[in-house]
CSV table of C-alpha atoms (C1' of nucleotides) in Angstrom, one decimal:
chain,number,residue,atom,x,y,z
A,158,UNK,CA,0.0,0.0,0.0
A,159,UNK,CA,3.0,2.3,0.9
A,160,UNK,CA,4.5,1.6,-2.5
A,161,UNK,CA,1.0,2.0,-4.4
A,162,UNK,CA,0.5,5.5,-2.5
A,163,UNK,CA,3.8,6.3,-4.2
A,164,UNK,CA,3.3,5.0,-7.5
A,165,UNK,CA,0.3,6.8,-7.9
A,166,UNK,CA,0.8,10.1,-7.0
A,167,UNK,CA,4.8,11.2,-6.4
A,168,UNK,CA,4.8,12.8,-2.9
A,169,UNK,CA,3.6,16.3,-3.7
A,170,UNK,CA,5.0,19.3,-1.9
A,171,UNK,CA,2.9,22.7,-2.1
A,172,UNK,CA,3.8,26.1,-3.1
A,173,UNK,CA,4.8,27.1,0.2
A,174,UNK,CA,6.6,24.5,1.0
A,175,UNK,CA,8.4,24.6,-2.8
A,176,UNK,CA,9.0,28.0,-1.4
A,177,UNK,CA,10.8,27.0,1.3
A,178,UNK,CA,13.4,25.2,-0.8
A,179,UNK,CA,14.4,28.6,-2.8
A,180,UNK,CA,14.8,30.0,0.7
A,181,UNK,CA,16.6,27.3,1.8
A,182,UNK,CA,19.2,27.2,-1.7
A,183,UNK,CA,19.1,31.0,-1.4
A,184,UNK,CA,20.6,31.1,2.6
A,185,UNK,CA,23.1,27.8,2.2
A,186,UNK,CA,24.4,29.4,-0.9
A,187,UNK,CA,25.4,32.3,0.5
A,188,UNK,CA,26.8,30.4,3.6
A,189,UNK,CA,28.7,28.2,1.9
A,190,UNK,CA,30.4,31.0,0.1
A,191,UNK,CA,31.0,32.9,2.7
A,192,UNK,CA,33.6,31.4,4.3
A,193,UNK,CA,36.3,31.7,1.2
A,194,UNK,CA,34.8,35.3,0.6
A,195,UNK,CA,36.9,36.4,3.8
A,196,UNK,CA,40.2,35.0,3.0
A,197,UNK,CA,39.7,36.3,-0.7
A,198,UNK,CA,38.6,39.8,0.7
A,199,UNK,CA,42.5,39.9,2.2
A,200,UNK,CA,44.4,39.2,-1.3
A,201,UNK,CA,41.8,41.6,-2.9
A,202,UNK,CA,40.3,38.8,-4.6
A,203,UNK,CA,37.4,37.7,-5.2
A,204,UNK,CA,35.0,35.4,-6.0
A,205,UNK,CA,35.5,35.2,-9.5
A,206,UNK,CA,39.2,34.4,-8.4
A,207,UNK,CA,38.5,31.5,-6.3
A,208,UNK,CA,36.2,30.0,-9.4
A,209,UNK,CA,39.7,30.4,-11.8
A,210,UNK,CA,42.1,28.9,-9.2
A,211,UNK,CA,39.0,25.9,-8.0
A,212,UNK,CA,38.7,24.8,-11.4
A,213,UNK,CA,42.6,24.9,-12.3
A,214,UNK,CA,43.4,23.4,-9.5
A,215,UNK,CA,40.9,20.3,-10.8
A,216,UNK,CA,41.9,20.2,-14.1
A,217,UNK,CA,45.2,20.8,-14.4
A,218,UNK,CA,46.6,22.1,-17.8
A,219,UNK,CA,43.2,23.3,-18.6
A,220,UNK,CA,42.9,25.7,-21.1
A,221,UNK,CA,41.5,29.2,-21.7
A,222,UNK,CA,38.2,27.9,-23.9
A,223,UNK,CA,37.6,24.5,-21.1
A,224,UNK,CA,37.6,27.8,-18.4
A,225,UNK,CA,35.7,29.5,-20.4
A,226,UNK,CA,33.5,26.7,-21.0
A,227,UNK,CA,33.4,25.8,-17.0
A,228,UNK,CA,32.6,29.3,-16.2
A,229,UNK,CA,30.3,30.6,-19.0
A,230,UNK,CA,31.9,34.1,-18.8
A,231,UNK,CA,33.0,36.5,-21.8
A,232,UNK,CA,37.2,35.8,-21.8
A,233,UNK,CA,37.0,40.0,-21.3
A,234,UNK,CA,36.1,39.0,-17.8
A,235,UNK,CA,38.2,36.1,-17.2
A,236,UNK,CA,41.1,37.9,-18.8
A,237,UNK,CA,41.1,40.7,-15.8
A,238,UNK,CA,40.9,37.9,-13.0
A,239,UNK,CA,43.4,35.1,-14.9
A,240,UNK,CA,45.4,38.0,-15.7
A,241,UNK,CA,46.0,39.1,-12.1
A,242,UNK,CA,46.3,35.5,-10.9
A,243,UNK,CA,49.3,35.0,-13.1
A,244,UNK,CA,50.8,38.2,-12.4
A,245,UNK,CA,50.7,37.6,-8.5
A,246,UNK,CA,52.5,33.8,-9.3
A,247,UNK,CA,49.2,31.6,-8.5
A,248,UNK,CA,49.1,30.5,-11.7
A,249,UNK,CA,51.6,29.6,-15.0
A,250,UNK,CA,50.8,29.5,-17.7
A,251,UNK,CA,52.8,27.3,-21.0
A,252,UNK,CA,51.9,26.6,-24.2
A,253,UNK,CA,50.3,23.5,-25.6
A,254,UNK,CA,50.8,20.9,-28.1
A,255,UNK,CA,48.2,22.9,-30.4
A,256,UNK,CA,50.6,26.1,-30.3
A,257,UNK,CA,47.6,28.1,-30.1
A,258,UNK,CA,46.5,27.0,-26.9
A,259,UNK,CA,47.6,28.0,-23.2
A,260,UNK,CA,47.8,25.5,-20.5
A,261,UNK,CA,47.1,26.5,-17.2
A,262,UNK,CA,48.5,25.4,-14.1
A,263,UNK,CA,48.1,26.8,-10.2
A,264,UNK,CA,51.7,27.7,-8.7
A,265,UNK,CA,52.5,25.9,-5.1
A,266,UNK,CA,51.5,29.3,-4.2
A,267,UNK,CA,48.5,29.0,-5.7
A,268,UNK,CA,47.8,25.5,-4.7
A,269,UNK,CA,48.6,26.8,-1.3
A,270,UNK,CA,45.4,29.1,-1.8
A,271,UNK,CA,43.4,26.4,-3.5
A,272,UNK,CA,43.9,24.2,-0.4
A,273,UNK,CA,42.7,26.8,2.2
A,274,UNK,CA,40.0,27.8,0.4
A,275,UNK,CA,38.3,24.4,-0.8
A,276,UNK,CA,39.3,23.4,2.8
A,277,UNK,CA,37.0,25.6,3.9
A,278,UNK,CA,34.3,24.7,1.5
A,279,UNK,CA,35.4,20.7,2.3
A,280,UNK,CA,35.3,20.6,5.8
A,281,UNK,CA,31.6,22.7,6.0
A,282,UNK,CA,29.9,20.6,3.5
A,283,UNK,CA,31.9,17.0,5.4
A,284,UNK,CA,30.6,18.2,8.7
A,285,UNK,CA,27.1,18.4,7.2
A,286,UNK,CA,26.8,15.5,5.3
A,287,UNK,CA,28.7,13.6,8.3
A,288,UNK,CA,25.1,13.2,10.0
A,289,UNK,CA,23.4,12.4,7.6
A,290,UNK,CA,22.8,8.6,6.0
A,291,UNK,CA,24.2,7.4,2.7
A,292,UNK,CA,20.9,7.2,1.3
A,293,UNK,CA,20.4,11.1,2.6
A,294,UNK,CA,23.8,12.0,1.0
A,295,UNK,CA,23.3,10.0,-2.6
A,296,UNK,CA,19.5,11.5,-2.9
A,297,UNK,CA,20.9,15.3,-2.0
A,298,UNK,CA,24.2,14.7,-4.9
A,299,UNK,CA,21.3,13.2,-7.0
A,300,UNK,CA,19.0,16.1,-6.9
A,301,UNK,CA,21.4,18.8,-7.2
A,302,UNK,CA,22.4,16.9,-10.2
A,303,UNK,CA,19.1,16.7,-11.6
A,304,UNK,CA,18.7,21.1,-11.1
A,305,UNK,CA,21.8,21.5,-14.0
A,306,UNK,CA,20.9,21.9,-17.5
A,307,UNK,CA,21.5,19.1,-19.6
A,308,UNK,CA,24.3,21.1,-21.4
A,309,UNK,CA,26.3,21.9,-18.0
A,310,UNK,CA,25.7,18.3,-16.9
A,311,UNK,CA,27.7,17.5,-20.0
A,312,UNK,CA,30.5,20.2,-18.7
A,313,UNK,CA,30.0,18.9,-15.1
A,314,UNK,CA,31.0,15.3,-16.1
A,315,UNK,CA,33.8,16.4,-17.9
A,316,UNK,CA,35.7,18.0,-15.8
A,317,UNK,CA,34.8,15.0,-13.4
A,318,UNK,CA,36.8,12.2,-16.2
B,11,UNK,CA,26.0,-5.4,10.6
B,12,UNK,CA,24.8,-3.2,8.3
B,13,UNK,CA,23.7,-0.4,11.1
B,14,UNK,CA,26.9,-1.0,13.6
B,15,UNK,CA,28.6,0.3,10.5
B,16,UNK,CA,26.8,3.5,10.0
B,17,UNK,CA,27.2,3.7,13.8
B,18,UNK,CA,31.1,3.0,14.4
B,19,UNK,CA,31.7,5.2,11.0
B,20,UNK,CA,29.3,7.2,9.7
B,21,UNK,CA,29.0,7.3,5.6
B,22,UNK,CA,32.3,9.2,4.1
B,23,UNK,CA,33.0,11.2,1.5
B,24,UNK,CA,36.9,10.9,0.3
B,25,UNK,CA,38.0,14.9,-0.9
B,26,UNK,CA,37.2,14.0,-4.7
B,27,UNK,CA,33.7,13.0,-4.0
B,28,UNK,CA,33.1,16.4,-1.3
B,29,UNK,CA,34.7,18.3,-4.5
B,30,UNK,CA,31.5,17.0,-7.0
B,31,UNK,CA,29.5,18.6,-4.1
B,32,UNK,CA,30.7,21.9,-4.2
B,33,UNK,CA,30.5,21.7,-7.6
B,34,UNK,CA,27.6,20.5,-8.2
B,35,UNK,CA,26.4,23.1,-5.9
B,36,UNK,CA,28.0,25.9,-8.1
B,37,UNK,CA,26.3,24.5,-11.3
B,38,UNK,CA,23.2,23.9,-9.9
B,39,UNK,CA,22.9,27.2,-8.4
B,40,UNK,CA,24.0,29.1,-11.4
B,41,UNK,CA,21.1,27.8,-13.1
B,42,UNK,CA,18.4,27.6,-10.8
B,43,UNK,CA,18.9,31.5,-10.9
B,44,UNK,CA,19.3,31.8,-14.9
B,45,UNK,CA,15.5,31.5,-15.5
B,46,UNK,CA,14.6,34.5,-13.6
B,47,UNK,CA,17.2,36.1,-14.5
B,48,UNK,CA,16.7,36.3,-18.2
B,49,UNK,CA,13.4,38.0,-17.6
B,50,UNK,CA,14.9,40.6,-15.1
B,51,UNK,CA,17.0,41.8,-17.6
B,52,UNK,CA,14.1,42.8,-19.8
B,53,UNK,CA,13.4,45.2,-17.1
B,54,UNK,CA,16.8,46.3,-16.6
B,55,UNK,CA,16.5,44.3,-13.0
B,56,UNK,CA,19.1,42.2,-12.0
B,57,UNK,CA,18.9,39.2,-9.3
B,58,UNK,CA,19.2,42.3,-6.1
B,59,UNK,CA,15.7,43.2,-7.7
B,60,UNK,CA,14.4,40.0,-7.3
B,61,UNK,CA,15.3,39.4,-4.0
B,62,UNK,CA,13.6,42.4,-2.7
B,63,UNK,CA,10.3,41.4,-4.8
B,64,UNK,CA,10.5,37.8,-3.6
B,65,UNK,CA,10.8,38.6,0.2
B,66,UNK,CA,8.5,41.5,0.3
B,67,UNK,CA,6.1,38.6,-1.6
B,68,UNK,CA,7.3,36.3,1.0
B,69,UNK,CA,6.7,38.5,4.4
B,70,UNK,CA,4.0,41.7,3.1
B,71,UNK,CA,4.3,44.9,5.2
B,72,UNK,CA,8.2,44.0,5.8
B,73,UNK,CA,10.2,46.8,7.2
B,74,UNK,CA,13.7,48.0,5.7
B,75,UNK,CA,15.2,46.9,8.6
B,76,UNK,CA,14.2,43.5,8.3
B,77,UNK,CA,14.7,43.4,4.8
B,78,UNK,CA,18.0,44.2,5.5
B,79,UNK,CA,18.3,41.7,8.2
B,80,UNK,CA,17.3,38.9,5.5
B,81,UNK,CA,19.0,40.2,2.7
B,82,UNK,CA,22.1,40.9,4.4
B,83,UNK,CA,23.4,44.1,2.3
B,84,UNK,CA,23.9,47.2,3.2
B,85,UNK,CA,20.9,50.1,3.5
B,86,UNK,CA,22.3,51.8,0.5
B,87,UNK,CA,23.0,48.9,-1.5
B,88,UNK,CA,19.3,48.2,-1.0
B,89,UNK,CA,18.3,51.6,-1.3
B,90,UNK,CA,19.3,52.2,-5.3
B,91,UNK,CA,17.9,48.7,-5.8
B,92,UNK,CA,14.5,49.6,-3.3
B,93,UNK,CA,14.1,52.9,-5.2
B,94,UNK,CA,13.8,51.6,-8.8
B,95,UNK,CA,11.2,49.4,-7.9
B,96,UNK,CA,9.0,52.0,-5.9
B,97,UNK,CA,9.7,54.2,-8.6
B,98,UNK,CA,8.4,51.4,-11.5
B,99,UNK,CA,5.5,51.2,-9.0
B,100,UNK,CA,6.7,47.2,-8.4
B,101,UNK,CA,6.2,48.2,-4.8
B,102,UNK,CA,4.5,50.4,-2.5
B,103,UNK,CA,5.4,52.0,0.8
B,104,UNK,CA,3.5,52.9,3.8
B,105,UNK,CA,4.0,53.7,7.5
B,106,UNK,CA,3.9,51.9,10.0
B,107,UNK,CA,2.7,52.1,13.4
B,108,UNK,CA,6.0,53.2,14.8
B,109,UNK,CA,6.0,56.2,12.6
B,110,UNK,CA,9.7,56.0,11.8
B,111,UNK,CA,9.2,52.6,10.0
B,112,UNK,CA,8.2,51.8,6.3
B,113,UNK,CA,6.2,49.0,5.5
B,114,UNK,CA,6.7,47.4,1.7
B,115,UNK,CA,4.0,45.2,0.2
B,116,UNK,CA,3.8,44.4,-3.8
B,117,UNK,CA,1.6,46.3,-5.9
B,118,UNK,CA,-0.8,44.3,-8.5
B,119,UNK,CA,2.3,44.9,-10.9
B,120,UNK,CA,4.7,43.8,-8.4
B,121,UNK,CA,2.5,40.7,-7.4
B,122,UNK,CA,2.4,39.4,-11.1
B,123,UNK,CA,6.0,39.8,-11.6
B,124,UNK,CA,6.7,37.9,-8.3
B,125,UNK,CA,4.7,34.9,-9.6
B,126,UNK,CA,6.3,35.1,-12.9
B,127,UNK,CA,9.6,34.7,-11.3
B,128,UNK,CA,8.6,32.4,-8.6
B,129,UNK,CA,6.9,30.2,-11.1
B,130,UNK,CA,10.0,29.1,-13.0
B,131,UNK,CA,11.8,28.1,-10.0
B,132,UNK,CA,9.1,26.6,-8.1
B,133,UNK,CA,8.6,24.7,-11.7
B,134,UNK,CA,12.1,24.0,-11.7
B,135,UNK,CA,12.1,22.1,-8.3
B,136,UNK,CA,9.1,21.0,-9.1
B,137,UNK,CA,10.6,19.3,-11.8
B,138,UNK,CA,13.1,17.7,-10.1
B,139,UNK,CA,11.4,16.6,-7.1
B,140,UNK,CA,8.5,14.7,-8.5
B,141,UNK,CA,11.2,12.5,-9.3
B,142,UNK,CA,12.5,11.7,-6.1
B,143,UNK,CA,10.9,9.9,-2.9
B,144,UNK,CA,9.7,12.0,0.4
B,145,UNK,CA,12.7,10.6,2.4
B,146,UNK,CA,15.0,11.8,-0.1
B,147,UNK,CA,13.2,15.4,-0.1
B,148,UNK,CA,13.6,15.5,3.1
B,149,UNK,CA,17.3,14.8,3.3
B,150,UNK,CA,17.8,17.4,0.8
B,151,UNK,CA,15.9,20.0,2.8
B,152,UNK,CA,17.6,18.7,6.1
B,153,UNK,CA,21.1,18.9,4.5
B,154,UNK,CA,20.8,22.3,3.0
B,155,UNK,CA,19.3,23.7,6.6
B,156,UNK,CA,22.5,22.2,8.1
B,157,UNK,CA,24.6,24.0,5.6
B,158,UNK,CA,23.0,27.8,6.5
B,159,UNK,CA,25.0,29.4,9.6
B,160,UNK,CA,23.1,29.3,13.1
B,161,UNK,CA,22.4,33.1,13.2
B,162,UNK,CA,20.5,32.8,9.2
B,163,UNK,CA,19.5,29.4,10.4
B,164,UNK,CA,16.7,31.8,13.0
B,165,UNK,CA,16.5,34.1,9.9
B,166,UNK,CA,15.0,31.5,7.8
B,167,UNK,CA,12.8,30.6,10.8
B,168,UNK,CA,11.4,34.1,11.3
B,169,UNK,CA,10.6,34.5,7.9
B,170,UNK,CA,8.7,30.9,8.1
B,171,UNK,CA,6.5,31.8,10.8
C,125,DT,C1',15.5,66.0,28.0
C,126,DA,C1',18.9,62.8,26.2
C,127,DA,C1',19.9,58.8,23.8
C,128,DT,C1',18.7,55.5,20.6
C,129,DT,C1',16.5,53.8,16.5
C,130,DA,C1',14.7,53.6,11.5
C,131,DA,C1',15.4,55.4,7.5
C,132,DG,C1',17.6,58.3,4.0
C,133,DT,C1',21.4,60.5,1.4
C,134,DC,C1',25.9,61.9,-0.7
C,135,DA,C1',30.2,60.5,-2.3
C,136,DA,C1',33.8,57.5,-3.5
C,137,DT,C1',35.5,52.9,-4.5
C,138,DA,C1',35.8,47.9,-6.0
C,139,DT,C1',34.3,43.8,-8.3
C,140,DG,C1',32.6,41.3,-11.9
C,141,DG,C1',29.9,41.0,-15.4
C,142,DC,C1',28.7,42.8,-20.4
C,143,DT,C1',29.2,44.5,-25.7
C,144,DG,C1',31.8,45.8,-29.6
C,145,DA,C1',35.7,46.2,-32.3
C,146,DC,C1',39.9,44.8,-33.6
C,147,DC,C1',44.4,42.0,-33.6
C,148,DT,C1',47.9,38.0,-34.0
C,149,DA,C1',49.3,33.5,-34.7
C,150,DA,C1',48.5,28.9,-35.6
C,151,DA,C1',45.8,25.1,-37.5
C,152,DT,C1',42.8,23.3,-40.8
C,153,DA,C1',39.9,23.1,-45.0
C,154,DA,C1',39.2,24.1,-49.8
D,144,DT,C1',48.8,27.2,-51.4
D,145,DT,C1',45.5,30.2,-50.1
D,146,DA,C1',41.4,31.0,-47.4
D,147,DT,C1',39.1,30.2,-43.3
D,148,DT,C1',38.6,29.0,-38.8
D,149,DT,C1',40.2,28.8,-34.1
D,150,DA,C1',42.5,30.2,-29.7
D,151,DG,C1',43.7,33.8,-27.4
D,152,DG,C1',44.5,38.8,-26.4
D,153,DT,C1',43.3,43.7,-25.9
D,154,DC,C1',41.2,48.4,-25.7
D,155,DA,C1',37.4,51.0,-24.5
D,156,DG,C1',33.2,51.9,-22.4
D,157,DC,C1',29.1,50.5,-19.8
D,158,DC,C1',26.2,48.5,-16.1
D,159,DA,C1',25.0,46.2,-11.7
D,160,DT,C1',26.0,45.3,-7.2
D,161,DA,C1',28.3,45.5,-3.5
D,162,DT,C1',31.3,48.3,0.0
D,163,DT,C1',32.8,52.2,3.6
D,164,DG,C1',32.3,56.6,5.8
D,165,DA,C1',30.0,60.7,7.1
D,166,DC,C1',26.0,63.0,7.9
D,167,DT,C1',20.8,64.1,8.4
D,168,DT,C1',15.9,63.8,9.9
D,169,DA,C1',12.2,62.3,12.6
D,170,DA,C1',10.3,59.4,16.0
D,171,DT,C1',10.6,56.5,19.9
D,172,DT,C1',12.3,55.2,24.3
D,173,DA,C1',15.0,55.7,28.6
DNA sequence: TAATTAAGTCAATATGGCTGACCTAAATAA
DNA sequence: TTATTTAGGTCAGCCATATTGACTTAATTA
């Protein structure tokens, strides 16, 4: 009967409680941001630098376009941040087989940043998830999953190879 | 067996798989805010707009100072942002009963452009949801409540009341 | 009456996006 | 081999959103 009730009709929530979860997305996000925000704030960073040195730091030898991809910014944009990033030594750059392309890399200075930062992000999301089931943790990777547009899915298992 | 092992060491992530969390939680934010978004720019709104129009929808005769207690910027970030929209007659102002406070509540205009952004996101979870079982939901929920800091935590309460 | 509170305003600054126009060098297709 | 496409860079200007600091007004509360 349990099983019918849920074959039948998915469990439904209402407006308000639908409403609940934007709140919910809304405060964590800005939560779980927070925490890198402060040691950015000190190099004059920002958060547009901590996406350039996160995703660098995962793909190593990545290059402009795959950023560009990652990020979906104009390369105006990314130009200013990268550009200050290399300059301050977080990140080399060398050229790639394809002479055309750059291949980025983080420094051990940068990696050094990387590290305290994702840390950070890490630690908050592990001390979360730590009370929580398996079942709890593969549903809430699961729908998260599911929120991504099919084309950023694509992106999202790429850089996960 | 299988519950003296959840009990002795609960579930773990290793750092590659608490990485696909933060990154699933960048993509998936990123476009659960695109929707809106694209119709805010129409109007020359960007996503400070739509917070104010969603929590004055959300909480109707809020106060600046609340307001500002939810949205967690400064009185004259909200200001240029709280302006425009009185001004495009998205919102309307009145005084409260302590005479030095303003009360904000949507106008018809304001109420209908609420629901237009609302309803792509609430769509959106929706979406994703119905495909999901209650315990799972409720994980989801529960995890992303764990992941908002204690002080937003009674923030997200108040405005639930 | 004095202090506090809610709200507003002026000015300057920083960050992080955008568009448009234009350039170079290398790889690839016709 | 020439033409086209691709990867990347750059200059200039614009806009949105945030900040800090200083100051004001009016109303409430101590």
């Amino acid at each position: 009967m349990a099983d019918l009730n849920n074959l039948l009709s998915p469990f439904f929530l209402n407006d308000k409680e639908v409403r609940k979860v934007i709140e919910l997305l809304f405060f964590s996000y800005r939560d779980f941001t927070s925490g890198p925000d402060k040691i950015l704030e000190k190099l004059n960073f920002g958060r547009a630098h901590h996406r350039v040195i996160y995703f660098v730091g995962k793909k190593n030898h990545i290059t402009i376009k795959e950023l560009l991809g990652v990020l979906q910014i104009t390369k105006q944009s990314l130009s200013r941040v990268l550009n200050q990033l290399v300059n301050e030594k977080f990140i080399i750059v060398s050229t790639g087989f394809d002479k055309r392309t750059k291949k980025l890399s983080l420094t051990e200075k940068g990696k050094k940043l990387e590290n305290e930062l994702s840390t950070i992000q890490i630690n908050k999301i592990r001390g979360v998830i730590n009370e929580f089931s398996e079942e709890d943790i593969n549903g809430f990777k699961q729908i998260l999953y599911e929120m991504i547009e099919v084309d950023n899915k694509k992106t999202f298992q790429e850089i996960n190879d």
